[in-house]
């Protein structure tokens, strides 16, 4: 079979559990594009060399995932505004002979809430649990959407303070002990920590402490219904799971490489959802 004319990739280490090939493969077929999207395992020590050979290998660009997001940020020639703010890159493309890096996690987060909880950005203060890389993408989205009271809560206070200083006005930093008080008048609760992920069954905060109109979302999507979302549903709060963030973060990259802005449909969601069940 002849090689596809438009080539993109996802690289990480390990990479075999990535759902991105499923997402992009679905869209390539759906839109009838002569393209490919391949998973490539690159060890950290080989990542810089991998980037140098992209153009010669015929790639238009690709996605970057754990553990290469910060290295990609440091190594690329040009960055978009989101990548600059977040300090990490998840999408690469060649433009005018230069290697560009962007961050679409922030877009994915906001688009997921737009799809499932319209009006989310005007519902009041946001409490963000966690202060890692994922938290930075979420805070960027919250600021972009004009949320003026963003409360970061983290086990290690110093990391929350670092993010407060990074994002500036409207962002405050807190230790876990303050959670109850911070939730009492919050409109939005977002978990960005690994708590609630399969094998890490803790509850990052108690949704019972939120007001009735609050929305609760988790960026963890395995399991789809995390303990936090289950507790929020039991309390009859509006919940949004994290799968839509994964699907929506893929949209801008696909459009850049393949020239079509793809749709996040129930069909795509079902396809990826079926793949979330643990493999033997
Ligand atoms: P990511 O890039 O996915 O956000 P990370 O940078 O490792 O990953 O950040 C993980 C986040 O989950 C951090 O906020 C971490 O808290 P610390 O900064 O105190 O380490 C949080 N986290 C992980 N496990 C946790 C646990 N058991 N309890 C509370 N917070 C936890």
GROMACS .gro file of C-alpha atoms and ligand atoms in nm:
model
  311
    1UNK     CA    1   0.000   0.000   0.000
    2UNK     CA    2   0.132   0.348  -0.084
    3UNK     CA    3   0.228   0.567   0.208
    4UNK     CA    4  -0.032   0.825   0.311
    5UNK     CA    5   0.041   1.174   0.181
    6UNK     CA    6  -0.036   1.356   0.507
    7UNK     CA    7   0.139   1.213   0.810
    8UNK     CA    8   0.102   1.297   1.179
    9UNK     CA    9   0.195   1.117   1.501
   10UNK     CA   10   0.164   1.100   1.876
   11UNK     CA   11   0.478   1.047   2.078
   12UNK     CA   12   0.522   0.959   2.445
   13UNK     CA   13   0.696   0.701   2.660
   14UNK     CA   14   0.521   0.462   2.696
   15UNK     CA   15   0.268   0.530   2.419
   16UNK     CA   16   0.077   0.208   2.365
   17UNK     CA   17  -0.215   0.312   2.589
   18UNK     CA   18  -0.272   0.639   2.403
   19UNK     CA   19  -0.626   0.680   2.269
   20UNK     CA   20  -0.518   0.947   2.020
   21UNK     CA   21  -0.466   0.705   1.725
   22UNK     CA   22  -0.825   0.588   1.771
   23UNK     CA   23  -0.958   0.945   1.768
   24UNK     CA   24  -0.758   1.069   1.470
   25UNK     CA   25  -0.800   0.740   1.282
   26UNK     CA   26  -1.177   0.775   1.317
   27UNK     CA   27  -1.170   1.128   1.178
   28UNK     CA   28  -0.936   1.039   0.889
   29UNK     CA   29  -1.182   0.769   0.781
   30UNK     CA   30  -1.491   0.983   0.847
   31UNK     CA   31  -1.363   1.273   0.634
   32UNK     CA   32  -1.202   1.052   0.367
   33UNK     CA   33  -0.855   1.200   0.411
   34UNK     CA   34  -0.547   1.035   0.264
   35UNK     CA   35  -0.354   1.063   0.589
   36UNK     CA   36  -0.204   0.863   0.872
   37UNK     CA   37  -0.166   0.912   1.246
   38UNK     CA   38   0.087   0.689   1.410
   39UNK     CA   39   0.191   0.623   1.772
   40UNK     CA   40   0.568   0.647   1.818
   41UNK     CA   41   0.744   0.549   2.140
   42UNK     CA   42   1.039   0.782   2.197
   43UNK     CA   43   1.255   0.757   2.510
   44UNK     CA   44   1.335   1.090   2.682
   45UNK     CA   45   1.702   1.079   2.578
   46UNK     CA   46   1.601   1.047   2.212
   47UNK     CA   47   1.329   1.314   2.208
   48UNK     CA   48   1.542   1.611   2.090
   49UNK     CA   49   1.678   1.407   1.799
   50UNK     CA   50   1.326   1.292   1.711
   51UNK     CA   51   1.212   1.654   1.679
   52UNK     CA   52   1.506   1.740   1.454
   53UNK     CA   53   1.417   1.468   1.206
   54UNK     CA   54   1.043   1.542   1.184
   55UNK     CA   55   1.043   1.740   0.865
   56UNK     CA   56   1.280   1.504   0.684
   57UNK     CA   57   1.055   1.214   0.787
   58UNK     CA   58   0.764   1.378   0.609
   59UNK     CA   59   0.554   1.460   0.914
   60UNK     CA   60   0.327   1.764   0.917
   61UNK     CA   61   0.320   1.756   1.296
   62UNK     CA   62   0.184   1.555   1.583
   63UNK     CA   63   0.091   1.526   1.947
   64UNK     CA   64   0.326   1.506   2.241
   65UNK     CA   65   0.231   1.340   2.564
   66UNK     CA   66   0.385   1.229   2.893
   67UNK     CA   67   0.678   1.265   2.961
   68UNK     CA   68   0.770   1.496   2.670
   69UNK     CA   69   0.537   1.797   2.713
   70UNK     CA   70   0.785   2.018   2.900
   71UNK     CA   71   1.082   1.908   2.685
   72UNK     CA   72   0.885   1.992   2.372
   73UNK     CA   73   0.813   2.336   2.517
   74UNK     CA   74   1.185   2.397   2.565
   75UNK     CA   75   1.294   2.263   2.226
   76UNK     CA   76   1.053   2.416   1.975
   77UNK     CA   77   1.116   2.734   1.774
   78UNK     CA   78   0.777   2.906   1.811
   79UNK     CA   79   0.497   2.874   2.068
   80UNK     CA   80   0.135   2.976   2.065
   81UNK     CA   81  -0.009   3.186   2.346
   82UNK     CA   82  -0.159   2.891   2.537
   83UNK     CA   83   0.169   2.695   2.535
   84UNK     CA   84   0.353   3.005   2.652
   85UNK     CA   85   0.117   3.051   2.947
   86UNK     CA   86   0.098   2.684   3.040
   87UNK     CA   87   0.468   2.603   2.997
   88UNK     CA   88   0.398   2.277   2.815
   89UNK     CA   89   0.329   2.170   2.458
   90UNK     CA   90   0.096   1.892   2.339
   91UNK     CA   91   0.063   1.977   1.970
   92UNK     CA   92   0.337   2.035   1.711
   93UNK     CA   93   0.317   2.158   1.354
   94UNK     CA   94   0.550   2.286   1.086
   95UNK     CA   95   0.474   2.632   0.955
   96UNK     CA   96   0.695   2.842   0.731
   97UNK     CA   97   0.982   2.597   0.785
   98UNK     CA   98   0.965   2.640   1.164
   99UNK     CA   99   0.853   2.397   1.429
  100UNK     CA  100   0.560   2.539   1.624
  101UNK     CA  101   0.420   2.412   1.952
  102UNK     CA  102   0.080   2.474   2.098
  103UNK     CA  103  -0.122   2.358   2.393
  104UNK     CA  104  -0.477   2.243   2.319
  105UNK     CA  105  -0.554   2.094   2.664
  106UNK     CA  106  -0.694   2.427   2.771
  107UNK     CA  107  -0.923   2.439   2.466
  108UNK     CA  108  -1.026   2.076   2.532
  109UNK     CA  109  -1.121   2.155   2.889
  110UNK     CA  110  -1.333   2.459   2.797
  111UNK     CA  111  -1.497   2.293   2.495
  112UNK     CA  112  -1.600   1.992   2.707
  113UNK     CA  113  -1.779   2.221   2.952
  114UNK     CA  114  -1.932   2.421   2.663
  115UNK     CA  115  -2.074   2.093   2.528
  116UNK     CA  116  -2.208   1.956   2.856
  117UNK     CA  117  -2.262   2.250   3.090
  118UNK     CA  118  -2.332   2.563   2.884
  119UNK     CA  119  -2.307   2.880   3.089
  120UNK     CA  120  -2.037   2.726   3.311
  121UNK     CA  121  -1.810   3.027   3.291
  122UNK     CA  122  -2.054   3.264   3.459
  123UNK     CA  123  -2.150   3.047   3.753
  124UNK     CA  124  -1.914   3.190   4.012
  125UNK     CA  125  -1.581   3.116   4.178
  126UNK     CA  126  -1.384   2.811   4.063
  127UNK     CA  127  -1.197   2.573   4.294
  128UNK     CA  128  -0.913   2.386   4.119
  129UNK     CA  129  -0.777   2.079   4.299
  130UNK     CA  130  -0.411   2.018   4.211
  131UNK     CA  131  -0.119   2.228   4.094
  132UNK     CA  132   0.058   2.015   3.830
  133UNK     CA  133   0.074   2.042   3.451
  134UNK     CA  134  -0.295   1.962   3.402
  135UNK     CA  135  -0.390   2.229   3.652
  136UNK     CA  136  -0.200   2.492   3.452
  137UNK     CA  137  -0.402   2.411   3.138
  138UNK     CA  138  -0.728   2.434   3.336
  139UNK     CA  139  -0.636   2.765   3.499
  140UNK     CA  140  -0.544   2.907   3.159
  141UNK     CA  141  -0.890   2.813   3.029
  142UNK     CA  142  -1.064   2.961   3.333
  143UNK     CA  143  -0.879   3.289   3.293
  144UNK     CA  144  -0.947   3.299   2.920
  145UNK     CA  145  -1.318   3.260   2.989
  146UNK     CA  146  -1.313   3.550   3.230
  147UNK     CA  147  -1.348   3.371   3.564
  148UNK     CA  148  -1.213   3.624   3.812
  149UNK     CA  149  -1.196   3.414   4.130
  150UNK     CA  150  -0.986   3.101   4.083
  151UNK     CA  151  -0.889   2.914   4.399
  152UNK     CA  152  -0.608   2.660   4.369
  153UNK     CA  153  -0.604   2.395   4.642
  154UNK     CA  154  -0.306   2.165   4.664
  155UNK     CA  155  -0.151   1.917   4.907
  156UNK     CA  156   0.182   2.095   4.862
  157UNK     CA  157   0.099   2.463   4.917
  158UNK     CA  158   0.423   2.585   4.755
  159UNK     CA  159   0.318   2.446   4.415
  160UNK     CA  160  -0.017   2.626   4.437
  161UNK     CA  161   0.165   2.949   4.526
  162UNK     CA  162   0.390   2.901   4.222
  163UNK     CA  163   0.083   2.882   3.997
  164UNK     CA  164  -0.080   3.180   4.163
  165UNK     CA  165   0.234   3.383   4.088
  166UNK     CA  166   0.240   3.252   3.732
  167UNK     CA  167  -0.121   3.340   3.650
  168UNK     CA  168  -0.152   3.658   3.857
  169UNK     CA  169  -0.467   3.858   3.930
  170UNK     CA  170  -0.776   3.667   4.038
  171UNK     CA  171  -0.590   3.350   4.135
  172UNK     CA  172  -0.536   3.246   4.498
  173UNK     CA  173  -0.342   2.955   4.653
  174UNK     CA  174  -0.454   2.736   4.944
  175UNK     CA  175  -0.364   2.423   5.139
  176UNK     CA  176  -0.610   2.135   5.177
  177UNK     CA  177  -0.735   2.255   5.516
  178UNK     CA  178  -0.911   2.552   5.351
  179UNK     CA  179  -1.116   2.336   5.111
  180UNK     CA  180  -1.447   2.338   5.303
  181UNK     CA  181  -1.457   2.714   5.331
  182UNK     CA  182  -1.357   2.763   4.966
  183UNK     CA  183  -1.629   2.529   4.839
  184UNK     CA  184  -1.913   2.694   5.031
  185UNK     CA  185  -1.975   2.965   4.765
  186UNK     CA  186  -1.804   2.805   4.462
  187UNK     CA  187  -1.978   2.756   4.126
  188UNK     CA  188  -1.729   2.517   3.976
  189UNK     CA  189  -1.514   2.238   4.123
  190UNK     CA  190  -1.243   2.085   3.905
  191UNK     CA  191  -1.023   1.791   3.998
  192UNK     CA  192  -0.688   1.788   3.817
  193UNK     CA  193  -0.512   1.547   4.055
  194UNK     CA  194  -0.457   1.177   4.002
  195UNK     CA  195  -0.691   1.108   4.295
  196UNK     CA  196  -0.988   0.905   4.178
  197UNK     CA  197  -0.795   0.748   3.894
  198UNK     CA  198  -0.812   0.372   3.870
  199UNK     CA  199  -0.591   0.235   4.149
  200UNK     CA  200  -0.591   0.566   4.336
  201UNK     CA  201  -0.940   0.571   4.483
  202UNK     CA  202  -0.937   0.881   4.701
  203UNK     CA  203  -1.179   1.169   4.707
  204UNK     CA  204  -1.003   1.499   4.638
  205UNK     CA  205  -1.277   1.709   4.803
  206UNK     CA  206  -1.629   1.659   4.935
  207UNK     CA  207  -1.894   1.791   4.690
  208UNK     CA  208  -2.146   1.791   4.973
  209UNK     CA  209  -1.989   2.121   5.078
  210UNK     CA  210  -2.081   2.294   4.749
  211UNK     CA  211  -2.392   2.506   4.685
  212UNK     CA  212  -2.680   2.343   4.490
  213UNK     CA  213  -2.607   2.520   4.160
  214UNK     CA  214  -2.242   2.409   4.141
  215UNK     CA  215  -2.091   2.211   3.853
  216UNK     CA  216  -1.832   1.940   3.924
  217UNK     CA  217  -1.585   1.813   3.665
  218UNK     CA  218  -1.289   1.579   3.669
  219UNK     CA  219  -1.015   1.562   3.410
  220UNK     CA  220  -0.960   1.196   3.501
  221UNK     CA  221  -1.157   0.971   3.259
  222UNK     CA  222  -1.056   0.624   3.375
  223UNK     CA  223  -1.291   0.546   3.537
  224UNK     CA  224  -1.542   0.770   3.359
  225UNK     CA  225  -1.735   0.819   3.679
  226UNK     CA  226  -1.470   0.901   3.936
  227UNK     CA  227  -1.550   0.888   4.309
  228UNK     CA  228  -1.571   1.269   4.302
  229UNK     CA  229  -1.830   1.269   4.021
  230UNK     CA  230  -2.025   0.988   4.190
  231UNK     CA  231  -2.038   1.186   4.514
  232UNK     CA  232  -2.146   1.499   4.325
  233UNK     CA  233  -2.422   1.308   4.142
  234UNK     CA  234  -2.544   1.161   4.470
  235UNK     CA  235  -2.571   1.520   4.590
  236UNK     CA  236  -2.769   1.600   4.267
  237UNK     CA  237  -2.509   1.842   4.134
  238UNK     CA  238  -2.440   1.882   3.764
  239UNK     CA  239  -2.134   1.674   3.664
  240UNK     CA  240  -1.914   1.657   3.353
  241UNK     CA  241  -1.671   1.370   3.303
  242UNK     CA  242  -1.322   1.409   3.158
  243UNK     CA  243  -1.358   1.216   2.833
  244UNK     CA  244  -1.482   1.516   2.639
  245UNK     CA  245  -1.164   1.706   2.726
  246UNK     CA  246  -0.956   1.429   2.566
  247UNK     CA  247  -1.174   1.432   2.253
  248UNK     CA  248  -1.185   1.810   2.221
  249UNK     CA  249  -0.812   1.866   2.275
  250UNK     CA  250  -0.756   1.663   1.957
  251UNK     CA  251  -0.963   1.896   1.736
  252UNK     CA  252  -0.716   2.185   1.672
  253UNK     CA  253  -0.426   1.950   1.587
  254UNK     CA  254  -0.630   1.751   1.336
  255UNK     CA  255  -0.741   2.074   1.170
  256UNK     CA  256  -0.383   2.203   1.141
  257UNK     CA  257  -0.240   1.884   0.990
  258UNK     CA  258  -0.527   1.764   0.777
  259UNK     CA  259  -0.716   2.084   0.692
  260UNK     CA  260  -1.061   1.986   0.825
  261UNK     CA  261  -1.206   2.095   1.157
  262UNK     CA  262  -1.341   1.764   1.291
  263UNK     CA  263  -1.657   1.716   1.498
  264UNK     CA  264  -1.669   1.553   1.840
  265UNK     CA  265  -1.975   1.331   1.791
  266UNK     CA  266  -2.157   1.078   2.013
  267UNK     CA  267  -2.024   0.813   1.772
  268UNK     CA  268  -1.663   0.911   1.843
  269UNK     CA  269  -1.728   0.924   2.215
  270UNK     CA  270  -1.880   0.574   2.209
  271UNK     CA  271  -1.582   0.442   2.015
  272UNK     CA  272  -1.329   0.576   2.266
  273UNK     CA  273  -1.547   0.483   2.563
  274UNK     CA  274  -1.552   0.121   2.448
  275UNK     CA  275  -1.172   0.132   2.453
  276UNK     CA  276  -1.154   0.251   2.816
  277UNK     CA  277  -1.243  -0.086   2.964
  278UNK     CA  278  -0.929  -0.238   3.118
  279UNK     CA  279  -0.752  -0.472   2.876
  280UNK     CA  280  -0.660  -0.819   2.997
  281LIG     P1  281  -0.016   1.644   3.608
  281LIG     O1  282   0.084   1.699   3.510
  281LIG     O2  283  -0.097   1.530   3.555
  281LIG     O3  284  -0.102   1.749   3.666
  281LIG     P2  285   0.165   1.632   3.835
  281LIG     O4  286   0.242   1.749   3.787
  281LIG     O5  287   0.240   1.514   3.885
  281LIG     O6  288   0.069   1.573   3.723
  281LIG     O7  289   0.062   1.681   3.947
  281LIG     C1  290  -0.017   1.595   4.018
  281LIG     C2  291  -0.110   1.672   4.110
  281LIG     O8  292  -0.188   1.577   4.184
  281LIG     C3  293  -0.038   1.757   4.214
  281LIG     O9  294  -0.119   1.869   4.241
  281LIG     C4  295  -0.033   1.661   4.333
  281LIG    O10  296  -0.018   1.725   4.459
  281LIG     P3  297   0.130   1.765   4.513
  281LIG    O11  298   0.172   1.887   4.436
  281LIG    O12  299   0.110   1.793   4.657
  281LIG    O13  300   0.217   1.646   4.486
  281LIG     C5  301  -0.168   1.597   4.323
  281LIG     N1  302  -0.176   1.466   4.392
  281LIG     C6  303  -0.129   1.349   4.348
  281LIG     N2  304  -0.156   1.250   4.438
  281LIG     C7  305  -0.221   1.308   4.541
  281LIG     C8  306  -0.277   1.261   4.664
  281LIG     N3  307  -0.269   1.133   4.698
  281LIG     N4  308  -0.338   1.350   4.744
  281LIG     C9  309  -0.349   1.482   4.709
  281LIG     N5  310  -0.298   1.533   4.594
  281LIG    C10  311  -0.236   1.447   4.511
   0.00000   0.00000   0.00000
